[in-house]
Tab-separated table of C-alpha atoms in Angstrom:
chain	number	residue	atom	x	y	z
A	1	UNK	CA	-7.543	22.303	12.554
A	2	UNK	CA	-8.075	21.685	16.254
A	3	UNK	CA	-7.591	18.253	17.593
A	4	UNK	CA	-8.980	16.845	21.128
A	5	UNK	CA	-6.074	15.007	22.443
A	6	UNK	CA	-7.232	14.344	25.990
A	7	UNK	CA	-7.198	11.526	27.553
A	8	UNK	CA	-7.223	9.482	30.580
A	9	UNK	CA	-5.452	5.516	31.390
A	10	UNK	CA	-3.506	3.613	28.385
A	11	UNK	CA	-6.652	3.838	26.388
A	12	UNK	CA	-6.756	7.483	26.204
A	13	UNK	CA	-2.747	7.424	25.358
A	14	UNK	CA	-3.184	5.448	22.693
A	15	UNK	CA	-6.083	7.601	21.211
A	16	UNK	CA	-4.457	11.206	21.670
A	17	UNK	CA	-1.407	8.961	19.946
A	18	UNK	CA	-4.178	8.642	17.210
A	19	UNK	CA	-5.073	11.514	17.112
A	20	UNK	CA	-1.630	13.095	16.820
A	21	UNK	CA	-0.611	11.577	13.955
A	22	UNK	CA	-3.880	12.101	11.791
A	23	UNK	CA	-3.264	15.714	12.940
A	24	UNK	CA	-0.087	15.726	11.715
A	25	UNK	CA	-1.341	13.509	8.173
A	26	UNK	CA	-3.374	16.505	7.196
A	27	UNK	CA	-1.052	19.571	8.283
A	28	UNK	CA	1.498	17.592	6.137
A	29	UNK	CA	-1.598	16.911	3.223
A	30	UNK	CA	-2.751	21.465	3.343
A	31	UNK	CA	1.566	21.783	3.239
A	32	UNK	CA	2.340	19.859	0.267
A	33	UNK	CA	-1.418	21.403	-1.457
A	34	UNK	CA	-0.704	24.755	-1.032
A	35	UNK	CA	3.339	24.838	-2.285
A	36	UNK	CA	1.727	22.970	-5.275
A	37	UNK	CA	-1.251	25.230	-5.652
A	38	UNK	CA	0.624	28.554	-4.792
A	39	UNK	CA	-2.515	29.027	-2.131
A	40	UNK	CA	-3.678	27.960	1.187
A	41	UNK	CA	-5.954	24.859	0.483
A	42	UNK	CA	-7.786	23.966	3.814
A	43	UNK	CA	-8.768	20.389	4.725
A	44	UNK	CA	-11.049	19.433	7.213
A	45	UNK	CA	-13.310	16.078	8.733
A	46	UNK	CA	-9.971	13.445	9.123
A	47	UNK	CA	-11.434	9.748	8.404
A	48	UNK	CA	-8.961	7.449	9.537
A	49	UNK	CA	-8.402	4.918	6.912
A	50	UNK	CA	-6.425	2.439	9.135
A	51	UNK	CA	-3.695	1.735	6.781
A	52	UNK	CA	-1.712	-1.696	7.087
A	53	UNK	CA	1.840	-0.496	6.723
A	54	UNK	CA	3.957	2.181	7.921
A	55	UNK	CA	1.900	5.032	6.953
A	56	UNK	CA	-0.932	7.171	8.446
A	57	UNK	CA	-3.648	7.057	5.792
A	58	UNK	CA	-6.509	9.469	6.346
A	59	UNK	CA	-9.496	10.412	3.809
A	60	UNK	CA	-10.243	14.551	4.206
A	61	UNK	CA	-12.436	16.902	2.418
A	62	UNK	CA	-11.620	20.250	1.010
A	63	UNK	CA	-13.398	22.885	2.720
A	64	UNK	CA	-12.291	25.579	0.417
A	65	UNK	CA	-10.104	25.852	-3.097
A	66	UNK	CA	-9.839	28.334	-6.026
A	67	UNK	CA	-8.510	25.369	-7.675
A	68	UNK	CA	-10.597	22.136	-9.586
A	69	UNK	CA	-9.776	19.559	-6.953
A	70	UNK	CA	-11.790	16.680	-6.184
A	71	UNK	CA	-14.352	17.311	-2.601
A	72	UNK	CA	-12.289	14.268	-0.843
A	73	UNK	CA	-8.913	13.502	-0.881
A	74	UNK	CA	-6.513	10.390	0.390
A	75	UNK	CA	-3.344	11.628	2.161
A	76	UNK	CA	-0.660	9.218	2.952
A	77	UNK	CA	1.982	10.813	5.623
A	78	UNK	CA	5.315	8.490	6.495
A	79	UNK	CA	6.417	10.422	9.233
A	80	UNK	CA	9.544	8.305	9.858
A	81	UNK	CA	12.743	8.334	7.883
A	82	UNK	CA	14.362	4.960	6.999
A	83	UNK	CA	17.510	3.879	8.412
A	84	UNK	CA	20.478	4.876	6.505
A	85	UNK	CA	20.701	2.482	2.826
A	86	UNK	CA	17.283	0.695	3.426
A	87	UNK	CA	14.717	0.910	1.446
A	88	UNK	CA	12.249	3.630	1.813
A	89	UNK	CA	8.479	2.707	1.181
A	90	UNK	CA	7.747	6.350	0.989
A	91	UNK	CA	9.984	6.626	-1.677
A	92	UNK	CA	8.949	3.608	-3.598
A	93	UNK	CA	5.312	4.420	-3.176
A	94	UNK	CA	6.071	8.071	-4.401
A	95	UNK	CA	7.953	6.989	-7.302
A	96	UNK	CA	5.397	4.541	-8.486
A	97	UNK	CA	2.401	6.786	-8.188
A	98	UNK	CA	4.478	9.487	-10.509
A	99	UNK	CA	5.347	6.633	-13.203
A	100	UNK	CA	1.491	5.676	-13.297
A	101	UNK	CA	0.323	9.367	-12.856
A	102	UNK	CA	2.289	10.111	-15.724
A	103	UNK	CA	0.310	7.570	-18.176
A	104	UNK	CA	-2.971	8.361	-20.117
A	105	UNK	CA	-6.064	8.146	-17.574
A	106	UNK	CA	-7.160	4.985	-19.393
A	107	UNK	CA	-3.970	3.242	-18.388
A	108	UNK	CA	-3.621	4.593	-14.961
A	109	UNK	CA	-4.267	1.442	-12.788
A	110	UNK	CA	-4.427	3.121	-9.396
A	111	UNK	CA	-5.649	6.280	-7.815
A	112	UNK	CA	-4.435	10.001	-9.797
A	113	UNK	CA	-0.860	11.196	-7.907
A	114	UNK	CA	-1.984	14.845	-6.835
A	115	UNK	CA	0.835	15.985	-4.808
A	116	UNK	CA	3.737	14.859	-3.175
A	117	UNK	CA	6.538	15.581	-0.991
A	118	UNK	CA	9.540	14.156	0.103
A	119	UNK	CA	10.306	16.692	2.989
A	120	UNK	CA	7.286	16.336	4.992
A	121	UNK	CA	7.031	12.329	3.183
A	122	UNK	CA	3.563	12.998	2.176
A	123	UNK	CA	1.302	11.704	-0.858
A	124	UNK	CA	-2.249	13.494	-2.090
A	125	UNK	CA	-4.228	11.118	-4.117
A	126	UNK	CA	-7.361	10.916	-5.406
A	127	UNK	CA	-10.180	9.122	-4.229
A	128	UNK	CA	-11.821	6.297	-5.152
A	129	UNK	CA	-14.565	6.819	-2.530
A	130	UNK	CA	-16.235	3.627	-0.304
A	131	UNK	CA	-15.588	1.312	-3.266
A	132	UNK	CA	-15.307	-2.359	-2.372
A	133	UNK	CA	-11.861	-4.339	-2.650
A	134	UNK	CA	-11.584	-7.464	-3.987
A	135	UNK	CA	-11.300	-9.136	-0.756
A	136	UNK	CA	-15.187	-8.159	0.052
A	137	UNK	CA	-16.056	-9.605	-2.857
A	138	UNK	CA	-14.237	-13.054	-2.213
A	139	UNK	CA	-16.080	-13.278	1.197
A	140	UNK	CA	-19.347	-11.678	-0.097
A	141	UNK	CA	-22.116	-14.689	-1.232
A	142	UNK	CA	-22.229	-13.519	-4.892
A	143	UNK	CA	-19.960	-16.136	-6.517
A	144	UNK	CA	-20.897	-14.571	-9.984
A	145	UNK	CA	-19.828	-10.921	-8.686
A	146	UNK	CA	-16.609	-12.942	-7.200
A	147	UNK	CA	-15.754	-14.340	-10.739
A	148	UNK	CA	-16.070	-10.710	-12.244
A	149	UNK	CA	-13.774	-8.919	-10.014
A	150	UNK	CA	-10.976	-11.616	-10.133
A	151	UNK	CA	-11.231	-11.515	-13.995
A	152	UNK	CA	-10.942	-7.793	-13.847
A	153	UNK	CA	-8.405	-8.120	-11.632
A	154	UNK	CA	-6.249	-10.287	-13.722
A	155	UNK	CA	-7.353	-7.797	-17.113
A	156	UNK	CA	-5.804	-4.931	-14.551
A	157	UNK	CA	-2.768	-6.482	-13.732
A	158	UNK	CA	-1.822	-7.415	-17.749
A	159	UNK	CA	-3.106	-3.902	-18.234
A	160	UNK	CA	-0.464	-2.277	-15.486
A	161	UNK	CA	2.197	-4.461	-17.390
A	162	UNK	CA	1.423	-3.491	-20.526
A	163	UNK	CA	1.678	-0.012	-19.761
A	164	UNK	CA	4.989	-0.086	-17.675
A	165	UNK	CA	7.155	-2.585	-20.064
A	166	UNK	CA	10.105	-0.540	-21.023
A	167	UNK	CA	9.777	2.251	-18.103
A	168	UNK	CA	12.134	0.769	-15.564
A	169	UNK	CA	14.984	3.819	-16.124
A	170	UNK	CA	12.366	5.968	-15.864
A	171	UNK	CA	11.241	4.042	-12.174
A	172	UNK	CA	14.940	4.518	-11.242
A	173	UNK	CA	15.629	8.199	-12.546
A	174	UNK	CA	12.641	8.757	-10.171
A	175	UNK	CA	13.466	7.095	-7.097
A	176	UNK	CA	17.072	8.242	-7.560
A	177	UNK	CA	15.999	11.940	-7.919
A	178	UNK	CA	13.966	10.764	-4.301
A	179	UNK	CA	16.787	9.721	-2.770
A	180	UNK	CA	16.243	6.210	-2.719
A	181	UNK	CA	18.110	3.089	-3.046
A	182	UNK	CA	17.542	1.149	-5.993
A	183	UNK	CA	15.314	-1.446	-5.250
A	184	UNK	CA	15.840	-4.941	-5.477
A	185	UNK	CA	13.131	-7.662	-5.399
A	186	UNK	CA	15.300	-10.844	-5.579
A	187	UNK	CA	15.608	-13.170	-2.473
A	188	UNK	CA	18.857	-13.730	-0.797
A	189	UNK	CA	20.862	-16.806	-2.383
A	190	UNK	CA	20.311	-18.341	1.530
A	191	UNK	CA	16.953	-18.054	1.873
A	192	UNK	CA	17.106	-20.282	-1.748
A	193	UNK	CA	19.752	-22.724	-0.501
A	194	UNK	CA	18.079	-23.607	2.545
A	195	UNK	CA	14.791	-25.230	0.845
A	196	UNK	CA	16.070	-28.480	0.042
A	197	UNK	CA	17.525	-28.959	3.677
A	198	UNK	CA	14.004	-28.117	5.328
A	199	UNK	CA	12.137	-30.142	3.198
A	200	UNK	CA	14.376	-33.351	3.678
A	201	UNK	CA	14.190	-32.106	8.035
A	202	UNK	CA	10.082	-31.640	7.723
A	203	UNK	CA	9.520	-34.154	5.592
A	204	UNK	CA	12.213	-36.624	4.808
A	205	UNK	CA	12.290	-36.015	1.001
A	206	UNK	CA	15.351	-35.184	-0.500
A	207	UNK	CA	15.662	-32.726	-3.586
A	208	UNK	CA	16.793	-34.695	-6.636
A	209	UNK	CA	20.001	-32.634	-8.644
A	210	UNK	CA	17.217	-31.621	-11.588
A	211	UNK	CA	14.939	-29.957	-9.629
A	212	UNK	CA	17.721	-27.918	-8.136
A	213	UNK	CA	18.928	-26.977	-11.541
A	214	UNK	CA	15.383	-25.945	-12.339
A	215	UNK	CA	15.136	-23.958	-9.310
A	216	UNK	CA	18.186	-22.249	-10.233
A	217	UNK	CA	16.570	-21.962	-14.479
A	218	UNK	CA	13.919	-20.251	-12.510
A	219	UNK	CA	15.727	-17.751	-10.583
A	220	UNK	CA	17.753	-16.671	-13.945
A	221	UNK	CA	14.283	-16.521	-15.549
A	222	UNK	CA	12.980	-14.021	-12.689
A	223	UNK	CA	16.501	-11.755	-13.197
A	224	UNK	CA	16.556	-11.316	-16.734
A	225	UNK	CA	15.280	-8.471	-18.928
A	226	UNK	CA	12.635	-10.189	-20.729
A	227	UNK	CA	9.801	-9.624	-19.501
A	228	UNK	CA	9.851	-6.802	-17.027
A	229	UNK	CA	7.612	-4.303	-15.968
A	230	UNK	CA	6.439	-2.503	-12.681
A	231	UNK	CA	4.947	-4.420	-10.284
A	232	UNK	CA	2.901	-3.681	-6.685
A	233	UNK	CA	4.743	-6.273	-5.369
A	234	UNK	CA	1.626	-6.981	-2.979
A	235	UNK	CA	-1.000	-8.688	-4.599
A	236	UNK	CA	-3.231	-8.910	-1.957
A	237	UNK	CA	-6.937	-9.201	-2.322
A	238	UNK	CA	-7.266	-6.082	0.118
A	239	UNK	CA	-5.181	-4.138	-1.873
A	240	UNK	CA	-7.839	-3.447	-4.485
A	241	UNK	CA	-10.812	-1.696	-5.023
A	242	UNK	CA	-13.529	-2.954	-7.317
A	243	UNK	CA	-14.717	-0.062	-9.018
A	244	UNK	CA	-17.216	0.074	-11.993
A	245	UNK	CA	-14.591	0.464	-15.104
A	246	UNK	CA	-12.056	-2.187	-13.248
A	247	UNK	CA	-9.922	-3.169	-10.343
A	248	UNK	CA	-7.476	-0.337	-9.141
A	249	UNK	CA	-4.270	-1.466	-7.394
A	250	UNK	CA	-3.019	0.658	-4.357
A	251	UNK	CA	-0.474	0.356	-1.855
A	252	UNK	CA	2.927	0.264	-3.462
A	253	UNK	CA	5.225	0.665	-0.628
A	254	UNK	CA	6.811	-2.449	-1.773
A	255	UNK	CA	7.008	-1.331	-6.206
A	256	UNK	CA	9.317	-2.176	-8.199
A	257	UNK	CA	9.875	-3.499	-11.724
A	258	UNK	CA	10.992	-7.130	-12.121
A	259	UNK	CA	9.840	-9.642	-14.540
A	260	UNK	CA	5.966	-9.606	-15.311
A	261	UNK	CA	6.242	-13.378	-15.508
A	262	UNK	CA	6.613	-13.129	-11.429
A	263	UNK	CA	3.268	-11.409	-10.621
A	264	UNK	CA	1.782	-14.057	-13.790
A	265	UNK	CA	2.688	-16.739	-11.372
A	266	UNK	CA	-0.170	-15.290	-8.526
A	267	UNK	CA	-2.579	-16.019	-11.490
A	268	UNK	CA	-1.889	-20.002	-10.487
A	269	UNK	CA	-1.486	-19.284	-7.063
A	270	UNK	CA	-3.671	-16.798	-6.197
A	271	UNK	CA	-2.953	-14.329	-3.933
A	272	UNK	CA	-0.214	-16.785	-2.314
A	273	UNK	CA	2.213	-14.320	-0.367
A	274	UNK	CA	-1.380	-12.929	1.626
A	275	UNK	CA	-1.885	-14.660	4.906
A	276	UNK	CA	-5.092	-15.957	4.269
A	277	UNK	CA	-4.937	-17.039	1.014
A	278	UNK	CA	-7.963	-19.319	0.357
A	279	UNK	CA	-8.962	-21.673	-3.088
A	280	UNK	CA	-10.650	-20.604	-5.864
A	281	UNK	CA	-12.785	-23.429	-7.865
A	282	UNK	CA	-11.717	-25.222	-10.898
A	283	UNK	CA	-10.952	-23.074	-14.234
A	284	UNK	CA	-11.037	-19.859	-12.655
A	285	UNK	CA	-7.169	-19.519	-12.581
A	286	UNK	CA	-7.050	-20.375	-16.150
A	287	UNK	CA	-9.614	-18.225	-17.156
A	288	UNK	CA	-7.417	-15.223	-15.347
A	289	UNK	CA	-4.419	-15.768	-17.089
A	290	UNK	CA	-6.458	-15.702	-20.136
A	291	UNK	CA	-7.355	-12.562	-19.142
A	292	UNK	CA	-3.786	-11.454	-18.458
A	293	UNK	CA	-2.501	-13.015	-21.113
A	294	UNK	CA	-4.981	-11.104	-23.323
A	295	UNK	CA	-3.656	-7.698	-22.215
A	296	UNK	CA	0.092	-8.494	-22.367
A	297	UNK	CA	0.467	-10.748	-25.532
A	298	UNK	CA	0.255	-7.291	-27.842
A	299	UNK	CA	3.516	-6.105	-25.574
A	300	UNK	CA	5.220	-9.598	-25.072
A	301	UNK	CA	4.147	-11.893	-28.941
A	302	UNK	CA	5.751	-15.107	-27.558
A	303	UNK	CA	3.082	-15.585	-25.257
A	304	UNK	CA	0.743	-15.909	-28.083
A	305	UNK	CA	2.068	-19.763	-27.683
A	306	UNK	CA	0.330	-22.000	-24.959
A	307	UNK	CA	3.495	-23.720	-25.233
A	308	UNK	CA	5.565	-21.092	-24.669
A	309	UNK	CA	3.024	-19.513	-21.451
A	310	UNK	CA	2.505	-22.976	-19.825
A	311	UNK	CA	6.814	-23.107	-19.421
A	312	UNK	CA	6.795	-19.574	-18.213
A	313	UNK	CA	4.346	-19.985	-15.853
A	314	UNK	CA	5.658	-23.052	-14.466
A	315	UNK	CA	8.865	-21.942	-13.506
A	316	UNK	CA	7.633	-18.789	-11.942
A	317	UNK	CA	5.185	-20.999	-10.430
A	318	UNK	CA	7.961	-23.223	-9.141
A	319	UNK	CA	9.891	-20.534	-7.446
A	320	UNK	CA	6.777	-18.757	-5.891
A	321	UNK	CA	6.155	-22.260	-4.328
A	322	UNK	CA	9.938	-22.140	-3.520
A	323	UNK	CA	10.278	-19.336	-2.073
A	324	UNK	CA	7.103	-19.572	0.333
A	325	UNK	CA	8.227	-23.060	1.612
A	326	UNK	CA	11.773	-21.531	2.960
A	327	UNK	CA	9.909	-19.287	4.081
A	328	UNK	CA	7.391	-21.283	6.456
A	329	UNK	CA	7.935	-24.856	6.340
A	330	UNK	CA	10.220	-24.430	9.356
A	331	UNK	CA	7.916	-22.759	11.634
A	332	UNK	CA	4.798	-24.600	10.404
A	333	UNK	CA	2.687	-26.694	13.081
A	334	UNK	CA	2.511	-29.978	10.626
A	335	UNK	CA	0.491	-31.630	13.202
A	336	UNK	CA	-3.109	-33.443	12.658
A	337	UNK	CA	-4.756	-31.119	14.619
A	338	UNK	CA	-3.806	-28.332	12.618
A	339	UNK	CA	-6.840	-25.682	11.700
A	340	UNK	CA	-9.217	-26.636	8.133
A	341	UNK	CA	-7.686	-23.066	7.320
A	342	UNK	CA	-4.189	-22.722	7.088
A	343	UNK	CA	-1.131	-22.559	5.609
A	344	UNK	CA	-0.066	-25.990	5.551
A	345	UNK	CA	-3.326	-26.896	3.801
A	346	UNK	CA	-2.449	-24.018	1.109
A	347	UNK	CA	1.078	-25.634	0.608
A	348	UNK	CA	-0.440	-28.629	0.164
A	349	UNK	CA	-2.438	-27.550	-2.660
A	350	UNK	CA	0.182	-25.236	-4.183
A	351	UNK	CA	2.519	-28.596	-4.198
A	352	UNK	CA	0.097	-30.578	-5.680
A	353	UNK	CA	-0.578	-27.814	-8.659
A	354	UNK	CA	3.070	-27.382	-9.210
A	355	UNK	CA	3.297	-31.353	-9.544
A	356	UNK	CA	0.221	-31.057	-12.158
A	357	UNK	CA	1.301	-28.407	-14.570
A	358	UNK	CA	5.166	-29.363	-14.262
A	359	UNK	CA	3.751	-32.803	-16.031
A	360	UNK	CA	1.522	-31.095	-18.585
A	361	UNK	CA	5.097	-28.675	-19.633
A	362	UNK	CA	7.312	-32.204	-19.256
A	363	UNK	CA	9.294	-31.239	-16.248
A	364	UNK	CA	8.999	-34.926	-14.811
A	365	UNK	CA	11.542	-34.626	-12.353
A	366	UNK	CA	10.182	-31.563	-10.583
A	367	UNK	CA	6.452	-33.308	-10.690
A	368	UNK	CA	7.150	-36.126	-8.807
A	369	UNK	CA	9.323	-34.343	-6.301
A	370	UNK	CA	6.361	-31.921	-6.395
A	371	UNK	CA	3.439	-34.930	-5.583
A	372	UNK	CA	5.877	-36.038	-3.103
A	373	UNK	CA	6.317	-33.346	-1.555
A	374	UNK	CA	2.329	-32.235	-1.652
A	375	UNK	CA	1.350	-35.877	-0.517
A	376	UNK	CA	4.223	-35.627	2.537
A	377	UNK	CA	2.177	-32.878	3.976
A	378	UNK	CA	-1.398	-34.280	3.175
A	379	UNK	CA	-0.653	-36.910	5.522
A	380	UNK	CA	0.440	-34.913	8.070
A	381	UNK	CA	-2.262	-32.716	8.064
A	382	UNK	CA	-4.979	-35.670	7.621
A	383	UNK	CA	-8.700	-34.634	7.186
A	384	UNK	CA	-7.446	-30.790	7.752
A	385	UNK	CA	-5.173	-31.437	4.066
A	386	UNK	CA	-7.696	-29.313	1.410
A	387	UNK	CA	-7.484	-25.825	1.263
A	388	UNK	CA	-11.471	-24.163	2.331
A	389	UNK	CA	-12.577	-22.118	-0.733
A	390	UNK	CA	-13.300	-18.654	-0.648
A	391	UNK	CA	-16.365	-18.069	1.521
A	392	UNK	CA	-18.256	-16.208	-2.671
A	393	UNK	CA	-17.366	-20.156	-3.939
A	394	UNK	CA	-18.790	-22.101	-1.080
């Protein structure tokens, strides 16, 4: 494959730079094809797919094969190594696509695993084709197709963790046998600790001894072994395609498998760790954890009980919240001229659900710190406090 890497001025730099690397995507793709295949496989017309993270992602077609593989393929090439001990999202990603490719098609949640390598770092999947992700249907003007695709997405996700509960050795045989470090999705006990003390600096409310002990409930809940199954890690809206059988995750530089009950919590805030994380309309998070909850309860009984799934859900809920608020209380503007969209507006909201379903499961202490918190912030923010709905609910 020839590749024009000319150029003139910074411009041109930057586009042999391009060009380079999707060169160097598919040389690594027709490697990994033809040690699998045992013959050259030849891939030609590079679309750059303008992945997010640290990986070239490039959609080719094959020009020639003996063998039955699909016309258009998605490589994935990582073309640098991780420092020593970190975590390697080539090797997570790998090791994730083999547990799923593994499965029976019907529980395969995410594109077929057709090759891999971790000498030249490369991944061949298959392709989904121009299929729409759940984020175009969130800004699309079809609030009917919007509701459809977030229920499928929340029957995909119980679906991916019905299908992965009891795997995790199997994850780390994998990534071990990858040379990766086990991977671990739990927060640092600072970033934890230092909640309370921003919140009383931001916003003058101290956290009352309960809620600190349910904080710390919460984190045991996250740890334990009930529960667990592979998870993407990123739920983001862009992060899944909308196909016609149902949503497909992708992107799993970040998978691991922790509790189930973690991802469950995105259900009530959805899509919270994404930047632009927007409001959906009343009932629609309940009816997606229906959804979930219809998937997983064959797998996991004891959330047969509303009782049982409202507790659950709060206390991931409540260290979701948590977690996000050390994260960007410090460095939010809380000022009145903040932006209509925004992250202080989505806190607000967040705060004001966790103060709402803490009541409805009894947790009294955590509600009112929770509407105290939630109303703190309203006032700060003024007429800019509500969170804009997606543009499919406006």
């Amino acid at each position: 494959m020839t590749v024009d890497t000319s150029s003139t001025g910074d411009a041109g730099v930057g586009a042999g730079a391009e060009h380079l690397a999707i060169a160097a995507a598919v040389a690594a793709g027709e490697s990994v094809l033809s040690r699998r295949f045992g013959s050259a496989i030849t891939l030609v017309a590079p679309e750059d797919l303008a992945g997010s993270g640290p990986a070239t992602v490039v959609r080719a077609r094959v020009v020639s094969s003996s063998f039955a593989l699909p016309r258009t393929l998605v490589i994935k090439h990582y073309p640098d190594r991780p420092v020593a001990g970190a975590e390697d999202p080539f090797a997570q990603e790998a090791v994730s696509y083999q547990l799923f490719t593994a499965l029976a098609p019907d529980e395969r949640m995410c594109p077929e695993l057709l090759a891999h390598d971790g000498r030249d770092r490369v991944l061949v999947l298959e392709d989904l084709g121009r299929t729409p992700t759940l984020e175009d249907k969130l800004y699309a003007r079809d609030s009917r197709a919007a509701e459809r695709a977030l229920l499928s997405w929340a029957r995909s996700l119980g679906r991916l963790h019905a299908s992965t509960a009891g795997r995790e050795a199997d994850f780390n045989a994998l990534l071990r046998r990858l040379g990766g470090p086990a991977k671990s999705d739990s927060a640092g006990d600072e970033l934890y600790d230092r909640v309370p003390a921003v919140i009383q600096e931001r916003l003058g409310i101290p956290a009352p001894e309960e809620v600190l002990s349910q904080v710390a409930e919460a984190r045991q809940q996250s740890a334990s072994a009930g529960f667990r199954a592979f998870s993407p890690v990123e739920l983001s809206p862009d992060n899944n395609l909308v196909t016609g059988e149902s949503v497909r995750f992708l992107d799993f530089e970040f998978g691991c498998v922790r509790s189930a009950l973690v991802d469950a919590a995105h259900l009530r805030l959805p899509f919270a760790s994404w930047p632009d994380a927007l409001a959906l309309p009343a009932g629609m998070s309940e009816a997606m954890i229906a959804a979930w909850r219809a998937e997983v309860v064959g797998m996991w009984p004891a959330l047969a009980d509303d009782e049982v799934l409202a507790a659950h859900l709060t206390t991931s809920e409540l260290l979701r919240v948590w977690l996000i608020t050390g994260e960007e209380l410090g460095s939010l503007d809380l000022s009145r001229h903040a932006a209509p969209v925004s992250r202080e507006a989505a806190l607000v909201t967040w705060w004001r659900d966790l103060a709402k379903h803490a009541g409805y499961v009894r947790m009294m202490a955590l509600s009112e710190f929770a509407a105290r918190v939630a109303a703190a912030l309203a006032a700060r923010l003024g007429p800019h406090a509500d969170l804009a709905f997606y543009p499919a609910f406006r």
